PDB file of C-alpha atoms and ligand atoms in Angstrom:
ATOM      1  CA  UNK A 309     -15.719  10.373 -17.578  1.00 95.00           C
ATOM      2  CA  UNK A 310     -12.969  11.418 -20.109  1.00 97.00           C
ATOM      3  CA  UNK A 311     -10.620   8.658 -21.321  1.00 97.00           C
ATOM      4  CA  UNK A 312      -7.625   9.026 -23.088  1.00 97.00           C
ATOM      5  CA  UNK A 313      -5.379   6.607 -24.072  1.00 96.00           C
ATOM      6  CA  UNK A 314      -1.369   6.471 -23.558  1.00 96.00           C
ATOM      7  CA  UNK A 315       0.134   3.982 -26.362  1.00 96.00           C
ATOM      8  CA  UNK A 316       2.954   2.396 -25.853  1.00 95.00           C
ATOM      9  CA  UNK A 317       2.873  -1.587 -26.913  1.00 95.00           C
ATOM     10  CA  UNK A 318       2.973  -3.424 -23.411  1.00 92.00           C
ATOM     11  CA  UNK A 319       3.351  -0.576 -21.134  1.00 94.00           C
ATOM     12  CA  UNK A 320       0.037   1.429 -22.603  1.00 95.00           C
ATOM     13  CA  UNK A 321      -2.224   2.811 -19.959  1.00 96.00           C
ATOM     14  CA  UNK A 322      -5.271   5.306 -19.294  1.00 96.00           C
ATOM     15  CA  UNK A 323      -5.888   8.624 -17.933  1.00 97.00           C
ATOM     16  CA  UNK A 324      -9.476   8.508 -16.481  1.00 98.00           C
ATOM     17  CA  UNK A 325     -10.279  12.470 -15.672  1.00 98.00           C
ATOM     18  CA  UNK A 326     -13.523  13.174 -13.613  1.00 98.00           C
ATOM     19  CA  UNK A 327     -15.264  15.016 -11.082  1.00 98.00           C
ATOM     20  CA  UNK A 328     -16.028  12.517  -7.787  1.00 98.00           C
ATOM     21  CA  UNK A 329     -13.432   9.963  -9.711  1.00 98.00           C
ATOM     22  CA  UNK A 330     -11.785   9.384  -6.455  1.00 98.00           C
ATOM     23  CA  UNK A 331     -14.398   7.742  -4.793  1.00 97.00           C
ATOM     24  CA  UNK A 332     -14.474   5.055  -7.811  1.00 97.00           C
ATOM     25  CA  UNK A 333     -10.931   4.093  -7.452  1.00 97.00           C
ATOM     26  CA  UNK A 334     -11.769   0.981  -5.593  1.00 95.00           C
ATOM     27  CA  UNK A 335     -14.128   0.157  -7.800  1.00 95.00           C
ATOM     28  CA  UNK A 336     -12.083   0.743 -10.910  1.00 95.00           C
ATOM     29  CA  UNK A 337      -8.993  -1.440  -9.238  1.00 94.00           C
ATOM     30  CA  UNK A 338     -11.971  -4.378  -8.682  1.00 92.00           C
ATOM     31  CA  UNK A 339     -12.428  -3.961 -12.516  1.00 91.00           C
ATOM     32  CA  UNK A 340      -9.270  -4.486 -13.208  1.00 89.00           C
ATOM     33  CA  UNK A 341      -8.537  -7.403 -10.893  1.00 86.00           C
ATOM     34  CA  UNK A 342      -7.651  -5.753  -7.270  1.00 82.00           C
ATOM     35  CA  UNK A 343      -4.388  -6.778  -6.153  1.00 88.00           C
ATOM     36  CA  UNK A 344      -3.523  -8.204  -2.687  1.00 93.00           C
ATOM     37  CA  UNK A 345      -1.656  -5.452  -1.000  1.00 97.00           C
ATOM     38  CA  UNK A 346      -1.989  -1.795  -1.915  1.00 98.00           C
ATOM     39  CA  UNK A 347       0.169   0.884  -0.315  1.00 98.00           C
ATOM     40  CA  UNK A 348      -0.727   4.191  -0.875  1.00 98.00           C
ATOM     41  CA  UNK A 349       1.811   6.718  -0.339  1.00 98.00           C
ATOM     42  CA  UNK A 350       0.869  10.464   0.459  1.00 98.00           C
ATOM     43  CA  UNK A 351       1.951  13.128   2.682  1.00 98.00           C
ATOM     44  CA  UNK A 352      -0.165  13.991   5.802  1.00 98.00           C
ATOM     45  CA  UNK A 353      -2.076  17.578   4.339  1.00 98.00           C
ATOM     46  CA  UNK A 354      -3.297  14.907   1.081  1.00 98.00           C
ATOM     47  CA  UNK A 355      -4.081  12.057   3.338  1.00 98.00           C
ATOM     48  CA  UNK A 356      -6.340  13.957   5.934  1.00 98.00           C
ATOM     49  CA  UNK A 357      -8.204  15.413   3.079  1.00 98.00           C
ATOM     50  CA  UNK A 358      -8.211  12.237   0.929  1.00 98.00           C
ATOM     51  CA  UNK A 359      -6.669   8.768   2.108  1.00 98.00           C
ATOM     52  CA  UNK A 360      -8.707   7.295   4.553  1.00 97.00           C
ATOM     53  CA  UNK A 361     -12.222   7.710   2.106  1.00 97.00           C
ATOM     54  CA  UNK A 362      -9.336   5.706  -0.504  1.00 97.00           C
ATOM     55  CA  UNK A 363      -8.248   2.858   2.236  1.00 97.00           C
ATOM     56  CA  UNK A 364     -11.806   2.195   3.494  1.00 97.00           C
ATOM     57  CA  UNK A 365     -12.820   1.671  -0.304  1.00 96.00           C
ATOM     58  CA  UNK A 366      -9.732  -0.327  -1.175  1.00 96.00           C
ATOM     59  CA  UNK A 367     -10.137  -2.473   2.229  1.00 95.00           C
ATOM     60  CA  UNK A 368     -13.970  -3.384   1.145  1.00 94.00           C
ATOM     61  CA  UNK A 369     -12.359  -4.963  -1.834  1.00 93.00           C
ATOM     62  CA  UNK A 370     -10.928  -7.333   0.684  1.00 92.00           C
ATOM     63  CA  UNK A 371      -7.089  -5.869  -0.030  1.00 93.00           C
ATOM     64  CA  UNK A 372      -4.501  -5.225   2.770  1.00 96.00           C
ATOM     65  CA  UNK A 373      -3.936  -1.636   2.779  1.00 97.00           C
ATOM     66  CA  UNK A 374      -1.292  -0.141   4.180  1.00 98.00           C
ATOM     67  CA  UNK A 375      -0.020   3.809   4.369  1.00 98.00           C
ATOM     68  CA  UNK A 376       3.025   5.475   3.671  1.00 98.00           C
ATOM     69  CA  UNK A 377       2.818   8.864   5.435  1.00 98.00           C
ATOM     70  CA  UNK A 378       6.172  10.892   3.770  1.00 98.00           C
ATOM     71  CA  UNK A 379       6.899  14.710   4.859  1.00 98.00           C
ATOM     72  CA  UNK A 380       5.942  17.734   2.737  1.00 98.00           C
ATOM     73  CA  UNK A 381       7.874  19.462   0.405  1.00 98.00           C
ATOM     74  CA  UNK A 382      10.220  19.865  -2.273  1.00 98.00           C
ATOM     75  CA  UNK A 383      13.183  19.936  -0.053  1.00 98.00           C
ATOM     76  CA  UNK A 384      12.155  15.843   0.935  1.00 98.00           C
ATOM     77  CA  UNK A 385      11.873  14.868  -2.962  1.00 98.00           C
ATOM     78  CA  UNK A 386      15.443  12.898  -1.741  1.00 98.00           C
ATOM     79  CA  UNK A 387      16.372   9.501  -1.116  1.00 98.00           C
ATOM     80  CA  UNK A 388      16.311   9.862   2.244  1.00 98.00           C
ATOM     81  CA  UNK A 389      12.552   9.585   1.632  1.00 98.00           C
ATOM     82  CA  UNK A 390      12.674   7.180  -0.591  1.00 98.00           C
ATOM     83  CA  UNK A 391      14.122   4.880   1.876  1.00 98.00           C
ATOM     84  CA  UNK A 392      11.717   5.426   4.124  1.00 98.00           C
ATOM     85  CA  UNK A 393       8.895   3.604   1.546  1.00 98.00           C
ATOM     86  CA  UNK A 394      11.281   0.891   1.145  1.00 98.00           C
ATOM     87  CA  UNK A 395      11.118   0.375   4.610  1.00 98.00           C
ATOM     88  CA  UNK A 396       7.546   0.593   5.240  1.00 98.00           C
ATOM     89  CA  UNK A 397       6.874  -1.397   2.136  1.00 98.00           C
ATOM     90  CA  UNK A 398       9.112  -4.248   2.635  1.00 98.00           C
ATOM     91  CA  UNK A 399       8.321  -4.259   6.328  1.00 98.00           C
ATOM     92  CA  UNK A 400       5.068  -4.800   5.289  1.00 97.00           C
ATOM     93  CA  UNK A 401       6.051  -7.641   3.287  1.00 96.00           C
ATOM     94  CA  UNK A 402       5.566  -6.030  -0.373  1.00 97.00           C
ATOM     95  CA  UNK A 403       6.219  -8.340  -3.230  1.00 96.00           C
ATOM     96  CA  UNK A 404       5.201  -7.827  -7.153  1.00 94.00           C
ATOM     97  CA  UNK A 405       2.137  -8.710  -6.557  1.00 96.00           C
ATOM     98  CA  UNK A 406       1.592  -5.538  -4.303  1.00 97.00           C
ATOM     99  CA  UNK A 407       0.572  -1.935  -5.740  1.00 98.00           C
ATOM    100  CA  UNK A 408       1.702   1.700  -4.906  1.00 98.00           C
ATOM    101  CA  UNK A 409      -0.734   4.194  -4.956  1.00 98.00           C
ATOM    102  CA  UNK A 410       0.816   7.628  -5.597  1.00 98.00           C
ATOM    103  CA  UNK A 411      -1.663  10.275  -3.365  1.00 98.00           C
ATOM    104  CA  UNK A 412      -0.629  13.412  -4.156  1.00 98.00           C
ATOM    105  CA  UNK A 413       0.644  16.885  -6.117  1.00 98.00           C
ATOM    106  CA  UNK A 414       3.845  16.110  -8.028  1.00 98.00           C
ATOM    107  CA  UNK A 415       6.222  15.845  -5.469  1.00 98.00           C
ATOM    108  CA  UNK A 416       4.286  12.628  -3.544  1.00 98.00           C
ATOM    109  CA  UNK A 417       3.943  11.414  -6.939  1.00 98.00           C
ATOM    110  CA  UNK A 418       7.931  11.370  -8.228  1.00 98.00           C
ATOM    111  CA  UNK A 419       8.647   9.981  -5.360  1.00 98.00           C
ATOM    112  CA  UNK A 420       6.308   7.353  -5.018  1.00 98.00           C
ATOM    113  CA  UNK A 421       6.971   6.512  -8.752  1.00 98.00           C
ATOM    114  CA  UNK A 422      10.162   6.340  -8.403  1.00 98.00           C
ATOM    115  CA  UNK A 423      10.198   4.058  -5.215  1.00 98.00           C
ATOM    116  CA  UNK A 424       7.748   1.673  -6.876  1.00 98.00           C
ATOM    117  CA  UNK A 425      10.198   1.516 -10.001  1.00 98.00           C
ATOM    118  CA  UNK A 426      13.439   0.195  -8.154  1.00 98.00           C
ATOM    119  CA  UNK A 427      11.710  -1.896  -5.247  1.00 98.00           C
ATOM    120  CA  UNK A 428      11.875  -5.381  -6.077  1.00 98.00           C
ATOM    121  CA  UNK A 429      13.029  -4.113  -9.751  1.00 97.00           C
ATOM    122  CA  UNK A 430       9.414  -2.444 -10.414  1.00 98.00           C
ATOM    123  CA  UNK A 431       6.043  -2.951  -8.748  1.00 97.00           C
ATOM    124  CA  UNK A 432       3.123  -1.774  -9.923  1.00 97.00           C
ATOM    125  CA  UNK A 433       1.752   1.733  -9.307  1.00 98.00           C
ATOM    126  CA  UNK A 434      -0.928   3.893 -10.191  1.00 97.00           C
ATOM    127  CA  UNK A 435      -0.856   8.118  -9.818  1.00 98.00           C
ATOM    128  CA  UNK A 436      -3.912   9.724  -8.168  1.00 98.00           C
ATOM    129  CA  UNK A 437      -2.570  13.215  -8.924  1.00 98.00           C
ATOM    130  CA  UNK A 438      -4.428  16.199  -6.501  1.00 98.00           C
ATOM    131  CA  UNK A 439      -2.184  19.461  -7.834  1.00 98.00           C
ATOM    132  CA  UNK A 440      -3.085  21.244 -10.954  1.00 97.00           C
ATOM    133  CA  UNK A 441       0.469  20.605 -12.046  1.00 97.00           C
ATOM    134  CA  UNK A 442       1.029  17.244 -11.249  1.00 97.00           C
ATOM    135  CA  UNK A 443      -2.855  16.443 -13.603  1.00 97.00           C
ATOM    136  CA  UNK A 444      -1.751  18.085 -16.291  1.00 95.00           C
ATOM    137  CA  UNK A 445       2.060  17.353 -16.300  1.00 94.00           C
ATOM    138  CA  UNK A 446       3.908  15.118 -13.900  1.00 95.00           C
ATOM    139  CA  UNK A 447       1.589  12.428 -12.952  1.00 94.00           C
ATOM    140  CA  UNK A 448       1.654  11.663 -17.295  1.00 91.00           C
ATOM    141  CA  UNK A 449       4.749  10.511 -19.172  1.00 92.00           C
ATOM    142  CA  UNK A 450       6.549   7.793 -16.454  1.00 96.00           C
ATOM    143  CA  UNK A 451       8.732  10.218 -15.238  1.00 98.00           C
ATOM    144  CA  UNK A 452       9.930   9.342 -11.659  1.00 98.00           C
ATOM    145  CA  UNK A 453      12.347  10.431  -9.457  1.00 98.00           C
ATOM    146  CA  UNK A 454      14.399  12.350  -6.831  1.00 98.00           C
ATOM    147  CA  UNK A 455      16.859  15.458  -5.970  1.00 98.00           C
ATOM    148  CA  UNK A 456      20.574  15.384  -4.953  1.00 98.00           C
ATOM    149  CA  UNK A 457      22.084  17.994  -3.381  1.00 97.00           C
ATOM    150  CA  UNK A 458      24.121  18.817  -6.631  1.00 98.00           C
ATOM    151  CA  UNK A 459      20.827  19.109  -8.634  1.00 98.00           C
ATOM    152  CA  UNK A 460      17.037  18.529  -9.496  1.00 98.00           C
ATOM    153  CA  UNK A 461      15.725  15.424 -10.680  1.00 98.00           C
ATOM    154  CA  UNK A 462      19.194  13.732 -10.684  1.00 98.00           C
ATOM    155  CA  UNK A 463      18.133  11.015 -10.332  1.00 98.00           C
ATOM    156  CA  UNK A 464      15.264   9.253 -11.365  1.00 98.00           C
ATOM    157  CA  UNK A 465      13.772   6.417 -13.760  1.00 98.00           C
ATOM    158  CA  UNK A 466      11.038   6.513 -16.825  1.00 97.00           C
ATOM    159  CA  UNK A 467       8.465   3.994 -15.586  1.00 98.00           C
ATOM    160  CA  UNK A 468       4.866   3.939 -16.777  1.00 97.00           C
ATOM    161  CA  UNK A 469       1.731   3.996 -13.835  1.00 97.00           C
ATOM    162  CA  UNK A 470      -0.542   1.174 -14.822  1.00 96.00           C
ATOM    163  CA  UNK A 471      -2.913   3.755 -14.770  1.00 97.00           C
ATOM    164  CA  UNK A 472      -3.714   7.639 -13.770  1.00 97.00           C
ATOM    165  CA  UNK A 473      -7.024   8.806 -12.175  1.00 98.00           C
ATOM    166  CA  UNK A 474      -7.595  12.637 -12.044  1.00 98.00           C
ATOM    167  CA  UNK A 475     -10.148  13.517  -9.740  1.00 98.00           C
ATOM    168  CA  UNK A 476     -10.876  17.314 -10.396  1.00 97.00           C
ATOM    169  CA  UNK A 477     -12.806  17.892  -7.883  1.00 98.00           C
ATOM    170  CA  UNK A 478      -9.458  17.532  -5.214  1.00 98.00           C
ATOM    171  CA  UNK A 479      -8.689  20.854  -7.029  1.00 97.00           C
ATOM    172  CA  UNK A 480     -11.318  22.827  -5.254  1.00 97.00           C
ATOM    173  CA  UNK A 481      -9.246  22.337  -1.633  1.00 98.00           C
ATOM    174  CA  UNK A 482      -5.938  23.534  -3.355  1.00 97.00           C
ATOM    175  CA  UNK A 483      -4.136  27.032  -1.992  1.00 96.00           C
ATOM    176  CA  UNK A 484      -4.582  29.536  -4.331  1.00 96.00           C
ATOM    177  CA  UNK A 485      -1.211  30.140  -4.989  1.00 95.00           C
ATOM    178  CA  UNK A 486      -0.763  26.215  -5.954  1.00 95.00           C
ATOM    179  CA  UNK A 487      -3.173  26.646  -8.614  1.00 95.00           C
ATOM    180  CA  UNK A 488      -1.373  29.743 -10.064  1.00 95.00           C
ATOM    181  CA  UNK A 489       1.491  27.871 -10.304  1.00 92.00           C
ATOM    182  CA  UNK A 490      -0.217  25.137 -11.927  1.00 93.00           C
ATOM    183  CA  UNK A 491      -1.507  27.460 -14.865  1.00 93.00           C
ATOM    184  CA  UNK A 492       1.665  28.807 -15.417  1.00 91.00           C
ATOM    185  CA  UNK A 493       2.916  25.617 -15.990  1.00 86.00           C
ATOM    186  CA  UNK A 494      -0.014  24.455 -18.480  1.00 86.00           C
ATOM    187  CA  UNK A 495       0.815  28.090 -20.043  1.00 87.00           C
ATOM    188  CA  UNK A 496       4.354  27.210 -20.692  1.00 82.00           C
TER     189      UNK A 496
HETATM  190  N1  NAD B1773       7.519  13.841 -13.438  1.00 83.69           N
HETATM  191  C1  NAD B1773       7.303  14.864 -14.242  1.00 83.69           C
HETATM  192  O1  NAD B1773       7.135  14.709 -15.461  1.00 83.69           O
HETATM  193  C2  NAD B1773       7.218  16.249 -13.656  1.00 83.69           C
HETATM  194  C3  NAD B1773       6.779  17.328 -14.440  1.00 83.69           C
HETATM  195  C4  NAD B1773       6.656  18.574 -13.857  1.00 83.69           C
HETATM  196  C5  NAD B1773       6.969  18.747 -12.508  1.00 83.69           C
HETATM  197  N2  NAD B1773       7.392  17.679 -11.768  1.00 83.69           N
HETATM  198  C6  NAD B1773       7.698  17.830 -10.341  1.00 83.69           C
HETATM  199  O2  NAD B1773       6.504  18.158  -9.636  1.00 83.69           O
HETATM  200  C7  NAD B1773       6.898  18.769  -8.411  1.00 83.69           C
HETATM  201  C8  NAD B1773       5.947  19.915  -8.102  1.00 83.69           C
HETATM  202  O3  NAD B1773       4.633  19.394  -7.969  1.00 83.69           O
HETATM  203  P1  NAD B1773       3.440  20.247  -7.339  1.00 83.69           P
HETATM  204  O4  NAD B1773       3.473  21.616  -7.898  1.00 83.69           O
HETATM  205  O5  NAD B1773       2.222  19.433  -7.465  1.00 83.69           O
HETATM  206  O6  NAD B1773       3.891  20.444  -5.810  1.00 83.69           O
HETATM  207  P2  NAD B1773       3.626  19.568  -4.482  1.00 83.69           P
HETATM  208  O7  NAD B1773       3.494  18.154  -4.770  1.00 83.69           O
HETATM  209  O8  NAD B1773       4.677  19.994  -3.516  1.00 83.69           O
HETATM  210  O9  NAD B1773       2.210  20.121  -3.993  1.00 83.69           O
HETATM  211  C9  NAD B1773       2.093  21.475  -3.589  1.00 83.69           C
HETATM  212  C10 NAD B1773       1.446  21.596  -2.201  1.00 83.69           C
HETATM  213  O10 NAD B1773       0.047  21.324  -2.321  1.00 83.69           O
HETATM  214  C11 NAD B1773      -0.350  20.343  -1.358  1.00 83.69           C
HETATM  215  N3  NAD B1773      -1.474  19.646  -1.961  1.00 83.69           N
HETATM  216  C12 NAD B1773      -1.455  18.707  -2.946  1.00 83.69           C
HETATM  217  N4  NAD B1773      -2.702  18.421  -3.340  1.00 83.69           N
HETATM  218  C13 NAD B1773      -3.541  19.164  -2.572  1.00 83.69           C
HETATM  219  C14 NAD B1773      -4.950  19.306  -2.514  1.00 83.69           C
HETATM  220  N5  NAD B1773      -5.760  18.694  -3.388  1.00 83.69           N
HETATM  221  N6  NAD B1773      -5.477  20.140  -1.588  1.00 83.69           N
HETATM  222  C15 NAD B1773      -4.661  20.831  -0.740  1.00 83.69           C
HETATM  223  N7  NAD B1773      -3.316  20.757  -0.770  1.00 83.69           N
HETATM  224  C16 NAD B1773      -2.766  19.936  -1.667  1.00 83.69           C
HETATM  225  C17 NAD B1773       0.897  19.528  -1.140  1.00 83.69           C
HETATM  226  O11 NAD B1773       0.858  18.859   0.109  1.00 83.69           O
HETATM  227  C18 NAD B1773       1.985  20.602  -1.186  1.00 83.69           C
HETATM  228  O12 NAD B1773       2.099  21.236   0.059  1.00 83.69           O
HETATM  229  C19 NAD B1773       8.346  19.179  -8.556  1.00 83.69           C
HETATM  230  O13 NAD B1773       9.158  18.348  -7.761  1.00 83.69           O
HETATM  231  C20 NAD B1773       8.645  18.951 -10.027  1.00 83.69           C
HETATM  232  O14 NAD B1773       9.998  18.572 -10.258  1.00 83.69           O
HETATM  233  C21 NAD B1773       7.507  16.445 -12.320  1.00 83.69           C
END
């Protein structure tokens, strides 16, 4: 496993990069002192590859674990969606002590990030990115947020994942056409 180290005083944090990593996550939460309730937020095409292998690890750590299913897309990186984790988190009776678990390309993660910086004024969250882009760019760097109509990103919040797991092995069920994008991004 490669480590590297983010520095920054109280809000430092590590990017563990593997192949198979995300069948350790449960075990790497344990390590770190699991915490009650974990949501983990993804859209349906991540989860049905990836969640439920996540959940039944995370729930054998004796956690509640709870979904957030959100739609698809770019055009749903809005608060609308947002809102909808705030409902299904505080239905489910999230407090601080509860973790978000952002499943996803970069999309999933922004908004996921985002959510779990304004609920309750922050709650912990960690970024399991599964794009090219969002492993090399997005799910690094604490940058959260959403779109308004009158623009991209609008509106959004710097807030640091307690930590960042890149499984590269979720690349190998990525459209082609994802991972293109990807590398042009790392190119820029
Ligand atoms: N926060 C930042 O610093 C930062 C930096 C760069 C880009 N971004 C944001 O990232 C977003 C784009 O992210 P993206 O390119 O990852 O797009 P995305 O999150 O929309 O993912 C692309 C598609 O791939 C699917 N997918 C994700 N992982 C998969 C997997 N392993 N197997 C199969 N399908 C999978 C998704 O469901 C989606 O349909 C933009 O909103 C952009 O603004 C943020």
């Amino acid at each position: 496993m490669k480590t590297v180290q983010v520095s920054l005083g109280d809000r430092s944090y590590e990017i563990l990069i593997a192949s198979g990593l995300l069948g350790q996550v449960g075990e790497l939460l344990g390590n770190r002192g699991i915490h009650p309730t974990i949501f983990v937020i993804s859209n349906s095409r991540v989860f049905e590859l990836y969640g439920e292998g996540l959940l039944r690890q995370l729930s054998d750590r004796g956690c509640q674990v709870i979904k957030s299913i959100i739609p698809d897309g770019e055009q749903h990186k809005t608060l609308k969606t947002v809102g909808q984790i705030y409902t299904d988190l505080l239905a489910h009776r999230a407090d601080r002590s509860s973790m978000v678990i952002a499943l996803g390309g970069g999309v999933t993660g922004d908004i996921a990030g985002f959510a779990a910086a304004t609920l309750l004024r922050g709650i912990p969250y960690i970024q399991v990115p599964t794009t090219l882009l969002a492993q090399v760019d997005s799910s690094v760097g604490g940058k959260t947020g959403v779109n308004h109509a009158l623009g991209k990103n609008m509106i959004g919040s710097f807030y640091q994942p307690e930590l960042v797991c890149i499984d590269t092995d979720t690349l190998s069920t990525l459209p082609a056409r994802e991972f293109q994008s990807g590398l042009y991004e790392v190119g820029k």
